[in-house]
Amino acid sequence: MSNRRRLGVMGGTFDPVHHGHLVAASEVQARFDLDEVIFVPTGEPWQKTSRVVSASEDRYLMTVIATASNPRFSVSRVDIDRDGPTYTVDTLTDLKAAHPDADLFFITGADALEQIVSWRRAADVFHLAHFIGVTRPGYELNGQHLPEGSVSLVEVPAMAISSTACRARTASGMPVWYLVPDGVVQYISKRGLYSVPD
Ligand code: ATP
Ligand code: MG
């Protein structure tokens, strides 16, 4: 058995972080025997130009609140402290430099995995980490077009929750209790986030 640390990397906009993210990370942590899962909120997301994304500091703090009670979860600032849009290749390169003794496992939902595979420089990222694609309600998870051996597909308990739905519910006065952690409900309210539709 190798004694290298096994680090999960869960990238996302986390606007806001919700229980779908947390269940997916927890399931992969257990199934892959990961020492830690690092949540990495994105900087200015380049794929989401159609709406204004919340300040990275708010998204970072909500992610800290949501993960604080789990001893195997932590949050990294690598993407929010880097200027410009976030590319997964940069995220993984920075984390590899910070944890040279670790093997990285990049955790991603079926929707995001599909996009990654379509990138121009997709092949590069598969050298930096093993990829773990998790199921997500409404998205088909299949192994088509994936480089052989570099991606595992995992079924996680279905949680039909999205950040988009959480924002829409908040804007229309509907509760997000039990969709996001209690502290995140309170943080959204304290900062008045998502008071207007996307
Ligand atoms: P938005 O609706 O704003 O796109 P989101 O809910 O998709 O937000 P992201 O921050 O975009 O959340 O997602 C981060 C990662 O978590 C992505 O890899 C995404 O596929 C995955 N993910 C999001 N929601 C779920 C869920 N309910 N179950 C499993 N994986 C999820
Ligand atoms: Mg998304």
PDB file of C-alpha atoms and ligand atoms in Angstrom:
ATOM      1  CA  MET A   1       0.000   0.000   0.000  1.00  0.00           C
ATOM      2  CA  SER A   2       1.279   3.439  -0.886  1.00  0.00           C
ATOM      3  CA  ASN A   3       1.333   5.962   1.932  1.00  0.00           C
ATOM      4  CA  ARG A   4       0.672   8.915  -0.351  1.00  0.00           C
ATOM      5  CA  ARG A   5      -2.165  11.103   0.806  1.00  0.00           C
ATOM      6  CA  ARG A   6      -5.375  10.824  -1.197  1.00  0.00           C
ATOM      7  CA  LEU A   7      -6.952  14.232  -1.741  1.00  0.00           C
ATOM      8  CA  GLY A   8     -10.352  14.829  -3.290  1.00  0.00           C
ATOM      9  CA  VAL A   9     -10.837  18.120  -5.113  1.00  0.00           C
ATOM     10  CA  MET A  10     -14.378  19.440  -5.469  1.00  0.00           C
ATOM     11  CA  GLY A  11     -14.441  22.513  -7.680  1.00  0.00           C
ATOM     12  CA  GLY A  12     -17.536  24.609  -8.090  1.00  0.00           C
ATOM     13  CA  THR A  13     -19.100  28.030  -8.168  1.00  0.00           C
ATOM     14  CA  PHE A  14     -20.894  27.210  -4.905  1.00  0.00           C
ATOM     15  CA  ASP A  15     -23.364  30.081  -5.349  1.00  0.00           C
ATOM     16  CA  PRO A  16     -24.614  28.790  -2.925  1.00  0.00           C
ATOM     17  CA  VAL A  17     -23.106  25.472  -1.792  1.00  0.00           C
ATOM     18  CA  HIS A  18     -25.922  22.941  -1.207  1.00  0.00           C
ATOM     19  CA  HIS A  19     -26.521  19.426   0.106  1.00  0.00           C
ATOM     20  CA  GLY A  20     -26.082  17.904  -3.377  1.00  0.00           C
ATOM     21  CA  HIS A  21     -22.433  19.055  -3.304  1.00  0.00           C
ATOM     22  CA  LEU A  22     -21.938  17.796   0.251  1.00  0.00           C
ATOM     23  CA  VAL A  23     -23.509  14.367  -0.316  1.00  0.00           C
ATOM     24  CA  ALA A  24     -21.459  13.863  -3.497  1.00  0.00           C
ATOM     25  CA  ALA A  25     -18.211  14.783  -1.717  1.00  0.00           C
ATOM     26  CA  SER A  26     -19.021  12.600   1.292  1.00  0.00           C
ATOM     27  CA  GLU A  27     -19.903   9.602  -0.865  1.00  0.00           C
ATOM     28  CA  VAL A  28     -16.698   9.840  -2.894  1.00  0.00           C
ATOM     29  CA  GLN A  29     -14.612  10.385   0.268  1.00  0.00           C
ATOM     30  CA  ALA A  30     -15.909   7.115   1.693  1.00  0.00           C
ATOM     31  CA  ARG A  31     -15.848   5.039  -1.500  1.00  0.00           C
ATOM     32  CA  PHE A  32     -12.326   6.117  -2.494  1.00  0.00           C
ATOM     33  CA  ASP A  33     -10.963   6.202   1.039  1.00  0.00           C
ATOM     34  CA  LEU A  34      -9.858   9.824   0.654  1.00  0.00           C
ATOM     35  CA  ASP A  35      -7.941  11.466   3.499  1.00  0.00           C
ATOM     36  CA  GLU A  36      -9.539  14.822   2.724  1.00  0.00           C
ATOM     37  CA  VAL A  37     -11.847  16.546   0.256  1.00  0.00           C
ATOM     38  CA  ILE A  38     -10.853  20.093  -0.607  1.00  0.00           C
ATOM     39  CA  PHE A  39     -13.670  22.320  -1.852  1.00  0.00           C
ATOM     40  CA  VAL A  40     -12.379  24.937  -4.276  1.00  0.00           C
ATOM     41  CA  PRO A  41     -14.715  27.840  -5.049  1.00  0.00           C
ATOM     42  CA  THR A  42     -14.023  29.307  -8.499  1.00  0.00           C
ATOM     43  CA  GLY A  43     -12.764  32.771  -9.211  1.00  0.00           C
ATOM     44  CA  GLU A  44     -14.695  34.740 -11.828  1.00  0.00           C
ATOM     45  CA  PRO A  45     -16.414  31.879 -13.641  1.00  0.00           C
ATOM     46  CA  TRP A  46     -16.025  32.179 -17.399  1.00  0.00           C
ATOM     47  CA  GLN A  47     -18.819  29.724 -18.210  1.00  0.00           C
ATOM     48  CA  LYS A  48     -21.482  31.704 -16.399  1.00  0.00           C
ATOM     49  CA  THR A  49     -21.356  35.039 -18.124  1.00  0.00           C
ATOM     50  CA  SER A  50     -25.126  35.221 -18.426  1.00  0.00           C
ATOM     51  CA  ARG A  51     -25.630  36.177 -14.787  1.00  0.00           C
ATOM     52  CA  VAL A  52     -23.811  38.062 -12.057  1.00  0.00           C
ATOM     53  CA  VAL A  53     -22.047  35.614  -9.784  1.00  0.00           C
ATOM     54  CA  SER A  54     -21.885  36.471  -6.077  1.00  0.00           C
ATOM     55  CA  ALA A  55     -18.646  37.876  -4.670  1.00  0.00           C
ATOM     56  CA  SER A  56     -16.030  35.167  -4.326  1.00  0.00           C
ATOM     57  CA  GLU A  57     -15.609  36.022  -0.637  1.00  0.00           C
ATOM     58  CA  ASP A  58     -19.316  35.287   0.004  1.00  0.00           C
ATOM     59  CA  ARG A  59     -19.110  31.987  -1.900  1.00  0.00           C
ATOM     60  CA  TYR A  60     -15.913  31.100  -0.033  1.00  0.00           C
ATOM     61  CA  LEU A  61     -17.442  31.836   3.381  1.00  0.00           C
ATOM     62  CA  MET A  62     -20.623  29.855   2.652  1.00  0.00           C
ATOM     63  CA  THR A  63     -18.429  26.904   1.650  1.00  0.00           C
ATOM     64  CA  VAL A  64     -16.439  27.219   4.893  1.00  0.00           C
ATOM     65  CA  ILE A  65     -19.671  27.338   6.929  1.00  0.00           C
ATOM     66  CA  ALA A  66     -21.064  24.283   5.108  1.00  0.00           C
ATOM     67  CA  THR A  67     -17.946  22.136   5.532  1.00  0.00           C
ATOM     68  CA  ALA A  68     -16.655  23.252   8.947  1.00  0.00           C
ATOM     69  CA  SER A  69     -18.157  20.375  10.932  1.00  0.00           C
ATOM     70  CA  ASN A  70     -16.680  17.604   8.766  1.00  0.00           C
ATOM     71  CA  PRO A  71     -13.092  16.763   9.814  1.00  0.00           C
ATOM     72  CA  ARG A  72     -12.375  15.437   6.299  1.00  0.00           C
ATOM     73  CA  PHE A  73     -13.588  18.535   4.460  1.00  0.00           C
ATOM     74  CA  SER A  74     -11.610  21.730   3.904  1.00  0.00           C
ATOM     75  CA  VAL A  75     -11.769  24.769   1.597  1.00  0.00           C
ATOM     76  CA  SER A  76      -9.022  26.205  -0.589  1.00  0.00           C
ATOM     77  CA  ARG A  77      -8.618  29.787  -1.801  1.00  0.00           C
ATOM     78  CA  VAL A  78      -6.362  28.912  -4.770  1.00  0.00           C
ATOM     79  CA  ASP A  79      -8.949  29.828  -7.391  1.00  0.00           C
ATOM     80  CA  ILE A  80     -10.418  32.897  -5.734  1.00  0.00           C
ATOM     81  CA  ASP A  81      -6.952  34.310  -5.001  1.00  0.00           C
ATOM     82  CA  ARG A  82      -5.806  33.855  -8.616  1.00  0.00           C
ATOM     83  CA  ASP A  83      -6.791  36.678 -10.959  1.00  0.00           C
ATOM     84  CA  GLY A  84      -8.974  35.973 -13.951  1.00  0.00           C
ATOM     85  CA  PRO A  85     -11.219  33.081 -14.880  1.00  0.00           C
ATOM     86  CA  THR A  86     -10.718  29.642 -13.358  1.00  0.00           C
ATOM     87  CA  TYR A  87      -9.399  26.774 -15.452  1.00  0.00           C
ATOM     88  CA  THR A  88      -9.321  23.322 -13.893  1.00  0.00           C
ATOM     89  CA  VAL A  89      -5.792  22.787 -15.196  1.00  0.00           C
ATOM     90  CA  ASP A  90      -4.622  25.745 -13.040  1.00  0.00           C
ATOM     91  CA  THR A  91      -6.560  24.533  -9.992  1.00  0.00           C
ATOM     92  CA  LEU A  92      -4.969  21.105 -10.186  1.00  0.00           C
ATOM     93  CA  THR A  93      -1.482  22.469 -10.917  1.00  0.00           C
ATOM     94  CA  ASP A  94      -1.631  24.779  -7.870  1.00  0.00           C
ATOM     95  CA  LEU A  95      -2.962  22.055  -5.568  1.00  0.00           C
ATOM     96  CA  LYS A  96      -0.322  19.621  -6.803  1.00  0.00           C
ATOM     97  CA  ALA A  97       2.376  22.185  -5.961  1.00  0.00           C
ATOM     98  CA  ALA A  98       0.877  22.721  -2.488  1.00  0.00           C
ATOM     99  CA  HIS A  99       0.577  18.960  -1.854  1.00  0.00           C
ATOM    100  CA  PRO A 100       3.461  17.320  -3.746  1.00  0.00           C
ATOM    101  CA  ASP A 101       3.091  14.110  -1.735  1.00  0.00           C
ATOM    102  CA  ALA A 102      -0.578  13.575  -2.610  1.00  0.00           C
ATOM    103  CA  ASP A 103      -2.632  11.886  -5.302  1.00  0.00           C
ATOM    104  CA  LEU A 104      -5.479  14.113  -6.494  1.00  0.00           C
ATOM    105  CA  PHE A 105      -9.009  12.939  -7.246  1.00  0.00           C
ATOM    106  CA  PHE A 106     -11.115  15.539  -9.038  1.00  0.00           C
ATOM    107  CA  ILE A 107     -14.800  15.133  -8.209  1.00  0.00           C
ATOM    108  CA  THR A 108     -17.273  16.432 -10.728  1.00  0.00           C
ATOM    109  CA  GLY A 109     -20.945  16.088 -11.603  1.00  0.00           C
ATOM    110  CA  ALA A 110     -22.105  14.513 -14.837  1.00  0.00           C
ATOM    111  CA  ASP A 111     -22.927  17.917 -16.349  1.00  0.00           C
ATOM    112  CA  ALA A 112     -19.489  19.368 -15.612  1.00  0.00           C
ATOM    113  CA  LEU A 113     -17.690  16.215 -16.730  1.00  0.00           C
ATOM    114  CA  GLU A 114     -19.327  16.518 -20.131  1.00  0.00           C
ATOM    115  CA  GLN A 115     -17.940  20.047 -20.494  1.00  0.00           C
ATOM    116  CA  ILE A 116     -14.443  19.061 -19.368  1.00  0.00           C
ATOM    117  CA  VAL A 117     -14.230  16.355 -21.992  1.00  0.00           C
ATOM    118  CA  SER A 118     -15.118  18.892 -24.668  1.00  0.00           C
ATOM    119  CA  TRP A 119     -12.265  21.263 -23.727  1.00  0.00           C
ATOM    120  CA  ARG A 120      -9.463  21.848 -26.154  1.00  0.00           C
ATOM    121  CA  ARG A 121      -6.790  20.939 -23.588  1.00  0.00           C
ATOM    122  CA  ALA A 122      -8.805  18.187 -21.902  1.00  0.00           C
ATOM    123  CA  ALA A 123      -5.996  15.626 -22.158  1.00  0.00           C
ATOM    124  CA  ASP A 124      -3.741  17.745 -19.904  1.00  0.00           C
ATOM    125  CA  VAL A 125      -6.008  17.628 -16.875  1.00  0.00           C
ATOM    126  CA  PHE A 126      -6.256  13.860 -16.874  1.00  0.00           C
ATOM    127  CA  HIS A 127      -2.500  13.660 -16.159  1.00  0.00           C
ATOM    128  CA  LEU A 128      -2.868  15.805 -13.035  1.00  0.00           C
ATOM    129  CA  ALA A 129      -5.669  13.915 -11.297  1.00  0.00           C
ATOM    130  CA  HIS A 130      -7.865  10.898 -11.435  1.00  0.00           C
ATOM    131  CA  PHE A 131     -11.374  12.078 -12.351  1.00  0.00           C
ATOM    132  CA  ILE A 132     -14.487  10.887 -10.553  1.00  0.00           C
ATOM    133  CA  GLY A 133     -17.780  11.617 -12.274  1.00  0.00           C
ATOM    134  CA  VAL A 134     -20.794  11.532  -9.972  1.00  0.00           C
ATOM    135  CA  THR A 135     -24.422  11.128 -10.932  1.00  0.00           C
ATOM    136  CA  ARG A 136     -26.671  14.131 -10.810  1.00  0.00           C
ATOM    137  CA  PRO A 137     -30.441  14.016 -11.307  1.00  0.00           C
ATOM    138  CA  GLY A 138     -31.363  15.162 -14.797  1.00  0.00           C
ATOM    139  CA  TYR A 139     -27.961  14.415 -16.321  1.00  0.00           C
ATOM    140  CA  GLU A 140     -26.944  11.210 -18.013  1.00  0.00           C
ATOM    141  CA  LEU A 141     -23.653   9.842 -16.716  1.00  0.00           C
ATOM    142  CA  ASN A 142     -21.922   7.737 -19.331  1.00  0.00           C
ATOM    143  CA  GLY A 143     -18.383   6.810 -20.175  1.00  0.00           C
ATOM    144  CA  GLN A 144     -18.520   7.939 -23.781  1.00  0.00           C
ATOM    145  CA  HIS A 145     -15.503   9.892 -25.067  1.00  0.00           C
ATOM    146  CA  LEU A 146     -13.648   9.540 -21.764  1.00  0.00           C
ATOM    147  CA  PRO A 147      -9.938   8.677 -21.831  1.00  0.00           C
ATOM    148  CA  GLU A 148      -9.618   5.066 -20.757  1.00  0.00           C
ATOM    149  CA  GLY A 149      -8.605   4.496 -17.133  1.00  0.00           C
ATOM    150  CA  SER A 150      -8.586   8.123 -16.044  1.00  0.00           C
ATOM    151  CA  VAL A 151     -12.224   8.512 -15.042  1.00  0.00           C
ATOM    152  CA  SER A 152     -14.375   6.561 -12.562  1.00  0.00           C
ATOM    153  CA  LEU A 153     -18.126   6.914 -12.525  1.00  0.00           C
ATOM    154  CA  VAL A 154     -19.894   6.815  -9.151  1.00  0.00           C
ATOM    155  CA  GLU A 155     -23.575   6.738  -8.285  1.00  0.00           C
ATOM    156  CA  VAL A 156     -24.333   9.053  -5.371  1.00  0.00           C
ATOM    157  CA  PRO A 157     -27.679   9.222  -3.548  1.00  0.00           C
ATOM    158  CA  ALA A 158     -29.841  11.406  -5.782  1.00  0.00           C
ATOM    159  CA  MET A 159     -30.350  14.942  -4.566  1.00  0.00           C
ATOM    160  CA  ALA A 160     -32.283  17.003  -7.055  1.00  0.00           C
ATOM    161  CA  ILE A 161     -30.826  20.272  -5.810  1.00  0.00           C
ATOM    162  CA  SER A 162     -29.052  22.960  -7.815  1.00  0.00           C
ATOM    163  CA  SER A 163     -27.657  26.344  -6.855  1.00  0.00           C
ATOM    164  CA  THR A 164     -29.803  27.829  -9.635  1.00  0.00           C
ATOM    165  CA  ALA A 165     -32.952  26.506  -7.931  1.00  0.00           C
ATOM    166  CA  CYS A 166     -31.770  27.775  -4.527  1.00  0.00           C
ATOM    167  CA  ARG A 167     -31.239  31.273  -5.950  1.00  0.00           C
ATOM    168  CA  ALA A 168     -34.610  31.244  -7.716  1.00  0.00           C
ATOM    169  CA  ARG A 169     -36.388  30.099  -4.546  1.00  0.00           C
ATOM    170  CA  THR A 170     -34.752  32.828  -2.480  1.00  0.00           C
ATOM    171  CA  ALA A 171     -35.618  35.497  -5.058  1.00  0.00           C
ATOM    172  CA  SER A 172     -39.269  34.446  -4.987  1.00  0.00           C
ATOM    173  CA  GLY A 173     -39.472  34.237  -1.204  1.00  0.00           C
ATOM    174  CA  MET A 174     -39.484  30.428  -0.998  1.00  0.00           C
ATOM    175  CA  PRO A 175     -37.391  28.735   1.710  1.00  0.00           C
ATOM    176  CA  VAL A 176     -34.091  26.961   1.091  1.00  0.00           C
ATOM    177  CA  TRP A 177     -34.088  25.324   4.518  1.00  0.00           C
ATOM    178  CA  TYR A 178     -32.866  21.695   4.245  1.00  0.00           C
ATOM    179  CA  LEU A 179     -31.603  22.247   0.693  1.00  0.00           C
ATOM    180  CA  VAL A 180     -28.518  24.025   2.052  1.00  0.00           C
ATOM    181  CA  PRO A 181     -26.942  23.778   5.540  1.00  0.00           C
ATOM    182  CA  ASP A 182     -28.593  25.884   8.265  1.00  0.00           C
ATOM    183  CA  GLY A 183     -25.628  28.261   8.519  1.00  0.00           C
ATOM    184  CA  VAL A 184     -25.821  28.904   4.785  1.00  0.00           C
ATOM    185  CA  VAL A 185     -29.545  29.759   5.032  1.00  0.00           C
ATOM    186  CA  GLN A 186     -28.627  32.311   7.680  1.00  0.00           C
ATOM    187  CA  TYR A 187     -25.647  33.677   5.734  1.00  0.00           C
ATOM    188  CA  ILE A 188     -27.818  34.190   2.609  1.00  0.00           C
ATOM    189  CA  SER A 189     -30.303  36.129   4.701  1.00  0.00           C
ATOM    190  CA  LYS A 190     -27.685  38.149   6.594  1.00  0.00           C
ATOM    191  CA  ARG A 191     -26.004  39.270   3.339  1.00  0.00           C
ATOM    192  CA  GLY A 192     -29.244  39.631   1.364  1.00  0.00           C
ATOM    193  CA  LEU A 193     -27.983  37.332  -1.394  1.00  0.00           C
ATOM    194  CA  TYR A 194     -30.207  36.258  -4.302  1.00  0.00           C
ATOM    195  CA  SER A 195     -32.886  38.828  -3.577  1.00  0.00           C
ATOM    196  CA  VAL A 196     -33.355  39.464  -7.298  1.00  0.00           C
ATOM    197  CA  PRO A 197     -33.775  36.789 -10.013  1.00  0.00           C
ATOM    198  CA  ASP A 198     -30.635  35.762 -12.022  1.00  0.00           C
TER     199      ASP A 198
HETATM  200  P1  ATP B   1     -25.598  26.224 -10.830  1.00  0.00           P
HETATM  201  O1  ATP B   1     -27.041  25.799 -10.820  1.00  0.00           O
HETATM  202  O2  ATP B   1     -25.376  27.657 -10.494  1.00  0.00           O
HETATM  203  O3  ATP B   1     -24.849  25.765 -12.056  1.00  0.00           O
HETATM  204  P2  ATP B   1     -24.768  23.896  -9.375  1.00  0.00           P
HETATM  205  O4  ATP B   1     -25.835  23.405  -8.460  1.00  0.00           O
HETATM  206  O5  ATP B   1     -24.597  23.192 -10.689  1.00  0.00           O
HETATM  207  O6  ATP B   1     -24.921  25.450  -9.585  1.00  0.00           O
HETATM  208  P3  ATP B   1     -21.943  24.131  -9.171  1.00  0.00           P
HETATM  209  O7  ATP B   1     -21.209  24.989  -8.200  1.00  0.00           O
HETATM  210  O8  ATP B   1     -22.053  24.570 -10.576  1.00  0.00           O
HETATM  211  O9  ATP B   1     -23.419  23.878  -8.573  1.00  0.00           O
HETATM  212  O10 ATP B   1     -21.412  22.624  -9.119  1.00  0.00           O
HETATM  213  C1  ATP B   1     -20.152  22.234  -8.634  1.00  0.00           C
HETATM  214  C2  ATP B   1     -19.994  20.743  -8.894  1.00  0.00           C
HETATM  215  O11 ATP B   1     -20.988  19.994  -8.160  1.00  0.00           O
HETATM  216  C3  ATP B   1     -20.201  20.358 -10.359  1.00  0.00           C
HETATM  217  O12 ATP B   1     -19.271  19.334 -10.674  1.00  0.00           O
HETATM  218  C4  ATP B   1     -21.625  19.825 -10.385  1.00  0.00           C
HETATM  219  O13 ATP B   1     -21.821  18.898 -11.422  1.00  0.00           O
HETATM  220  C5  ATP B   1     -21.732  19.154  -9.021  1.00  0.00           C
HETATM  221  N1  ATP B   1     -23.108  19.118  -8.508  1.00  0.00           N
HETATM  222  C6  ATP B   1     -23.926  20.166  -8.337  1.00  0.00           C
HETATM  223  N2  ATP B   1     -25.128  19.783  -7.847  1.00  0.00           N
HETATM  224  C7  ATP B   1     -25.074  18.435  -7.704  1.00  0.00           C
HETATM  225  C8  ATP B   1     -26.018  17.433  -7.232  1.00  0.00           C
HETATM  226  N3  ATP B   1     -27.251  17.765  -6.838  1.00  0.00           N
HETATM  227  N4  ATP B   1     -25.606  16.144  -7.224  1.00  0.00           N
HETATM  228  C9  ATP B   1     -24.358  15.819  -7.640  1.00  0.00           C
HETATM  229  N5  ATP B   1     -23.428  16.704  -8.081  1.00  0.00           N
HETATM  230  C10 ATP B   1     -23.767  18.004  -8.121  1.00  0.00           C
HETATM  231 MG    MG B   2     -23.587  24.016 -12.293  1.00  0.00          MG
END
